[in-house]
Amino acid sequence: MQFSIAIIALFGAAVSALPTEEKRQAYIPCSGLYGTSQCCATDVLGIADLDCGNPPTAPTDATDFSAVCSGIGQRARCCVLPILDQGILCNTPTGVQD
């Protein structure tokens, strides 16, 4: 009798310790120096990108970032400093196929 109570208590403790839902980290497409995520239309030698703007919706992953920008006819970019709809020093985010 005591053994079965101990087993039930052990299983109860094990089940309550299991997480109920997997928690995911938020997707951060751009970090460090190239910290501003942008959707840009034209790349000029990797130095400047023209007609840039913030993505219309927050991307959930690299594929979604590319799809969000493609949906408005632009490409996903990470830029150092966006000024007047121009991205200065931009590169392609990790995981995004150009």
Short mmCIF file of N, CA and C in Angstrom, two decimals:
data_model
loop_
_atom_site.label_atom_id
_atom_site.label_comp_id
_atom_site.label_asym_id
_atom_site.label_seq_id
_atom_site.Cartn_x
_atom_site.Cartn_y
_atom_site.Cartn_z
N MET A 1 0.83 -1.18 0.00
CA MET A 1 0.00 0.00 0.00
C MET A 1 0.88 1.25 0.00
N GLN A 2 1.88 1.29 0.89
CA GLN A 2 2.75 2.46 0.95
C GLN A 2 3.58 2.58 -0.33
N PHE A 3 3.94 1.44 -0.89
CA PHE A 3 4.73 1.44 -2.12
C PHE A 3 3.92 2.05 -3.28
N SER A 4 2.65 1.70 -3.39
CA SER A 4 1.82 2.23 -4.48
C SER A 4 1.58 3.73 -4.30
N ILE A 5 1.45 4.20 -3.07
CA ILE A 5 1.29 5.63 -2.82
C ILE A 5 2.57 6.37 -3.22
N ALA A 6 3.71 5.77 -2.91
CA ALA A 6 4.99 6.38 -3.27
C ALA A 6 5.14 6.45 -4.80
N ILE A 7 4.74 5.40 -5.50
CA ILE A 7 4.82 5.38 -6.97
C ILE A 7 3.89 6.44 -7.56
N ILE A 8 2.67 6.53 -7.05
CA ILE A 8 1.71 7.52 -7.54
C ILE A 8 2.24 8.93 -7.29
N ALA A 9 2.82 9.17 -6.13
CA ALA A 9 3.39 10.49 -5.82
C ALA A 9 4.56 10.80 -6.75
N LEU A 10 5.39 9.79 -7.05
CA LEU A 10 6.53 9.97 -7.94
C LEU A 10 6.06 10.33 -9.35
N PHE A 11 5.07 9.60 -9.87
CA PHE A 11 4.54 9.90 -11.20
C PHE A 11 3.86 11.27 -11.23
N GLY A 12 3.16 11.61 -10.17
CA GLY A 12 2.51 12.93 -10.09
C GLY A 12 3.53 14.05 -10.13
N ALA A 13 4.64 13.87 -9.43
CA ALA A 13 5.69 14.89 -9.42
C ALA A 13 6.35 15.00 -10.80
N ALA A 14 6.55 13.86 -11.46
CA ALA A 14 7.17 13.86 -12.78
C ALA A 14 6.27 14.55 -13.80
N VAL A 15 4.98 14.28 -13.76
CA VAL A 15 4.05 14.88 -14.71
C VAL A 15 3.92 16.37 -14.48
N SER A 16 3.90 16.80 -13.26
CA SER A 16 3.76 18.23 -12.98
C SER A 16 5.02 19.01 -13.34
N ALA A 17 6.15 18.33 -13.44
CA ALA A 17 7.41 19.00 -13.78
C ALA A 17 7.57 19.18 -15.29
N LEU A 18 6.78 18.48 -16.10
CA LEU A 18 6.88 18.60 -17.55
C LEU A 18 6.29 19.93 -18.01
N PRO A 19 6.94 20.60 -18.93
CA PRO A 19 6.36 21.85 -19.43
C PRO A 19 5.12 21.57 -20.27
N THR A 20 4.13 22.43 -20.16
CA THR A 20 2.89 22.23 -20.89
C THR A 20 2.97 22.75 -22.31
N GLU A 21 3.85 23.69 -22.55
CA GLU A 21 3.92 24.32 -23.86
C GLU A 21 5.35 24.74 -24.14
N GLU A 22 5.79 24.52 -25.37
CA GLU A 22 7.14 24.92 -25.73
C GLU A 22 7.19 26.43 -25.91
N LYS A 23 8.12 27.07 -25.24
CA LYS A 23 8.26 28.52 -25.37
C LYS A 23 9.36 28.80 -26.38
N ARG A 24 9.09 29.69 -27.28
CA ARG A 24 10.06 30.04 -28.31
C ARG A 24 10.52 31.47 -28.12
N GLN A 25 11.73 31.70 -28.53
CA GLN A 25 12.24 33.07 -28.48
C GLN A 25 11.70 33.83 -29.68
N ALA A 26 11.56 35.11 -29.53
CA ALA A 26 11.11 35.96 -30.63
C ALA A 26 12.19 36.00 -31.71
N TYR A 27 11.77 36.05 -32.95
CA TYR A 27 12.70 36.13 -34.08
C TYR A 27 13.25 37.55 -34.19
N ILE A 28 14.55 37.66 -34.15
CA ILE A 28 15.21 38.95 -34.32
C ILE A 28 16.04 38.84 -35.60
N PRO A 29 15.56 39.41 -36.70
CA PRO A 29 16.23 39.22 -37.99
C PRO A 29 17.58 39.92 -38.08
N CYS A 30 17.73 41.05 -37.41
CA CYS A 30 18.95 41.84 -37.53
C CYS A 30 19.48 42.18 -36.14
N SER A 31 20.79 42.08 -35.98
CA SER A 31 21.38 42.41 -34.69
C SER A 31 22.74 43.05 -34.90
N GLY A 32 23.28 43.58 -33.84
CA GLY A 32 24.60 44.19 -33.90
C GLY A 32 24.59 45.48 -34.70
N LEU A 33 25.65 45.72 -35.44
CA LEU A 33 25.80 46.93 -36.23
C LEU A 33 24.68 47.05 -37.28
N TYR A 34 24.35 45.93 -37.92
CA TYR A 34 23.28 45.90 -38.92
C TYR A 34 21.97 45.58 -38.21
N GLY A 35 21.51 46.45 -37.34
CA GLY A 35 20.41 46.14 -36.44
C GLY A 35 19.03 46.58 -36.88
N THR A 36 18.89 47.20 -38.05
CA THR A 36 17.58 47.70 -38.47
C THR A 36 17.04 46.85 -39.62
N SER A 37 15.93 46.16 -39.38
CA SER A 37 15.33 45.34 -40.45
C SER A 37 14.55 46.25 -41.39
N GLN A 38 14.79 46.07 -42.68
CA GLN A 38 14.16 46.89 -43.71
C GLN A 38 13.75 46.03 -44.90
N CYS A 39 12.76 46.50 -45.64
CA CYS A 39 12.40 45.94 -46.93
C CYS A 39 12.85 46.97 -47.96
N CYS A 40 13.79 46.59 -48.84
CA CYS A 40 14.37 47.53 -49.79
C CYS A 40 14.15 47.06 -51.22
N ALA A 41 14.02 48.03 -52.14
CA ALA A 41 13.74 47.70 -53.53
C ALA A 41 15.01 47.47 -54.35
N THR A 42 16.02 48.31 -54.19
CA THR A 42 17.19 48.25 -55.05
C THR A 42 18.46 48.29 -54.21
N ASP A 43 19.40 47.39 -54.54
CA ASP A 43 20.69 47.36 -53.85
C ASP A 43 21.74 47.99 -54.76
N VAL A 44 22.53 48.91 -54.22
CA VAL A 44 23.58 49.57 -54.98
C VAL A 44 24.93 49.14 -54.41
N LEU A 45 25.50 48.10 -54.99
CA LEU A 45 26.83 47.59 -54.63
C LEU A 45 26.99 47.24 -53.15
N GLY A 46 25.91 46.95 -52.46
CA GLY A 46 25.98 46.59 -51.05
C GLY A 46 26.28 47.76 -50.13
N ILE A 47 26.39 48.96 -50.70
CA ILE A 47 26.69 50.15 -49.90
C ILE A 47 25.40 50.86 -49.51
N ALA A 48 24.49 50.96 -50.44
CA ALA A 48 23.22 51.64 -50.18
C ALA A 48 22.08 50.86 -50.81
N ASP A 49 20.94 50.93 -50.19
CA ASP A 49 19.72 50.33 -50.73
C ASP A 49 18.69 51.44 -50.86
N LEU A 50 17.94 51.41 -51.96
CA LEU A 50 16.98 52.47 -52.25
C LEU A 50 15.56 52.03 -51.95
N ASP A 51 14.72 53.00 -51.66
CA ASP A 51 13.29 52.79 -51.39
C ASP A 51 13.10 51.76 -50.28
N CYS A 52 13.65 52.04 -49.12
CA CYS A 52 13.56 51.12 -47.97
C CYS A 52 12.47 51.57 -47.01
N GLY A 53 11.95 50.61 -46.28
CA GLY A 53 10.96 50.89 -45.25
C GLY A 53 10.87 49.73 -44.29
N ASN A 54 10.20 49.96 -43.19
CA ASN A 54 10.01 48.88 -42.22
C ASN A 54 9.10 47.81 -42.80
N PRO A 55 9.29 46.55 -42.43
CA PRO A 55 8.37 45.51 -42.90
C PRO A 55 6.95 45.82 -42.44
N PRO A 56 5.93 45.59 -43.30
CA PRO A 56 4.55 45.91 -42.93
C PRO A 56 4.05 45.13 -41.72
N THR A 57 4.55 43.91 -41.53
CA THR A 57 4.20 43.11 -40.35
C THR A 57 5.48 42.58 -39.74
N ALA A 58 5.43 42.25 -38.47
CA ALA A 58 6.61 41.71 -37.79
C ALA A 58 6.88 40.29 -38.28
N PRO A 59 8.06 40.03 -38.82
CA PRO A 59 8.37 38.68 -39.31
C PRO A 59 8.56 37.69 -38.16
N THR A 60 8.15 36.45 -38.39
CA THR A 60 8.27 35.42 -37.36
C THR A 60 9.50 34.54 -37.55
N ASP A 61 10.04 34.50 -38.77
CA ASP A 61 11.27 33.76 -39.05
C ASP A 61 11.86 34.29 -40.36
N ALA A 62 12.99 33.72 -40.78
CA ALA A 62 13.69 34.23 -41.97
C ALA A 62 12.83 34.08 -43.22
N THR A 63 12.15 32.96 -43.36
CA THR A 63 11.30 32.74 -44.53
C THR A 63 10.16 33.74 -44.56
N ASP A 64 9.57 34.00 -43.40
CA ASP A 64 8.48 34.96 -43.31
C ASP A 64 8.97 36.37 -43.61
N PHE A 65 10.16 36.72 -43.14
CA PHE A 65 10.74 38.04 -43.41
C PHE A 65 10.87 38.24 -44.92
N SER A 66 11.39 37.23 -45.60
CA SER A 66 11.53 37.30 -47.05
C SER A 66 10.17 37.40 -47.73
N ALA A 67 9.19 36.63 -47.25
CA ALA A 67 7.85 36.64 -47.85
C ALA A 67 7.14 37.97 -47.63
N VAL A 68 7.30 38.55 -46.44
CA VAL A 68 6.68 39.84 -46.13
C VAL A 68 7.21 40.91 -47.08
N CYS A 69 8.51 40.94 -47.28
CA CYS A 69 9.10 41.94 -48.18
C CYS A 69 8.78 41.64 -49.64
N SER A 70 8.79 40.37 -50.02
CA SER A 70 8.44 40.00 -51.40
C SER A 70 7.00 40.38 -51.73
N GLY A 71 6.14 40.32 -50.73
CA GLY A 71 4.74 40.67 -50.92
C GLY A 71 4.53 42.11 -51.35
N ILE A 72 5.48 42.98 -51.04
CA ILE A 72 5.38 44.39 -51.46
C ILE A 72 6.43 44.72 -52.52
N GLY A 73 6.99 43.67 -53.15
CA GLY A 73 7.92 43.86 -54.25
C GLY A 73 9.30 44.30 -53.84
N GLN A 74 9.72 43.96 -52.62
CA GLN A 74 11.04 44.36 -52.14
C GLN A 74 11.79 43.16 -51.58
N ARG A 75 13.02 43.39 -51.12
CA ARG A 75 13.85 42.33 -50.55
C ARG A 75 14.17 42.62 -49.10
N ALA A 76 14.31 41.57 -48.32
CA ALA A 76 14.64 41.69 -46.90
C ALA A 76 16.10 42.11 -46.74
N ARG A 77 16.35 43.10 -45.90
CA ARG A 77 17.69 43.60 -45.66
C ARG A 77 17.86 43.99 -44.20
N CYS A 78 19.11 43.96 -43.74
CA CYS A 78 19.50 44.48 -42.42
C CYS A 78 20.43 45.65 -42.69
N CYS A 79 20.07 46.82 -42.20
CA CYS A 79 20.82 48.03 -42.51
C CYS A 79 21.39 48.66 -41.24
N VAL A 80 22.50 49.39 -41.44
CA VAL A 80 23.12 50.10 -40.33
C VAL A 80 22.30 51.33 -39.98
N LEU A 81 21.97 52.13 -40.98
CA LEU A 81 21.33 53.41 -40.71
C LEU A 81 20.37 53.78 -41.84
N PRO A 82 19.07 53.64 -41.62
CA PRO A 82 18.13 54.07 -42.67
C PRO A 82 17.87 55.58 -42.56
N ILE A 83 18.12 56.30 -43.67
CA ILE A 83 17.90 57.75 -43.70
C ILE A 83 17.07 58.09 -44.93
N LEU A 84 15.94 58.75 -44.73
CA LEU A 84 15.08 59.21 -45.83
C LEU A 84 14.77 58.11 -46.83
N ASP A 85 14.32 56.98 -46.36
CA ASP A 85 13.96 55.82 -47.19
C ASP A 85 15.15 55.22 -47.94
N GLN A 86 16.37 55.50 -47.50
CA GLN A 86 17.57 54.90 -48.08
C GLN A 86 18.28 54.12 -46.98
N GLY A 87 18.66 52.89 -47.27
CA GLY A 87 19.40 52.09 -46.31
C GLY A 87 20.89 52.22 -46.58
N ILE A 88 21.65 52.56 -45.56
CA ILE A 88 23.10 52.71 -45.71
C ILE A 88 23.76 51.47 -45.13
N LEU A 89 24.68 50.87 -45.87
CA LEU A 89 25.38 49.65 -45.48
C LEU A 89 24.39 48.56 -45.08
N CYS A 90 23.84 47.90 -46.07
CA CYS A 90 22.85 46.85 -45.83
C CYS A 90 23.40 45.49 -46.25
N ASN A 91 22.92 44.45 -45.60
CA ASN A 91 23.26 43.09 -46.00
C ASN A 91 22.03 42.20 -45.89
N THR A 92 22.14 40.99 -46.41
CA THR A 92 21.03 40.04 -46.37
C THR A 92 21.01 39.37 -45.01
N PRO A 93 19.84 39.30 -44.37
CA PRO A 93 19.74 38.65 -43.05
C PRO A 93 20.07 37.16 -43.13
N THR A 94 20.55 36.61 -42.04
CA THR A 94 20.86 35.19 -41.96
C THR A 94 19.60 34.37 -42.20
N GLY A 95 19.71 33.37 -43.07
CA GLY A 95 18.59 32.48 -43.34
C GLY A 95 17.70 32.93 -44.48
N VAL A 96 17.87 34.15 -44.95
CA VAL A 96 17.04 34.66 -46.05
C VAL A 96 17.74 34.33 -47.37
N GLN A 97 16.99 33.70 -48.27
CA GLN A 97 17.52 33.39 -49.60
C GLN A 97 17.25 34.58 -50.51
N ASP A 98 18.27 35.07 -51.16
CA ASP A 98 18.12 36.26 -52.00
C ASP A 98 17.70 35.92 -53.40
#
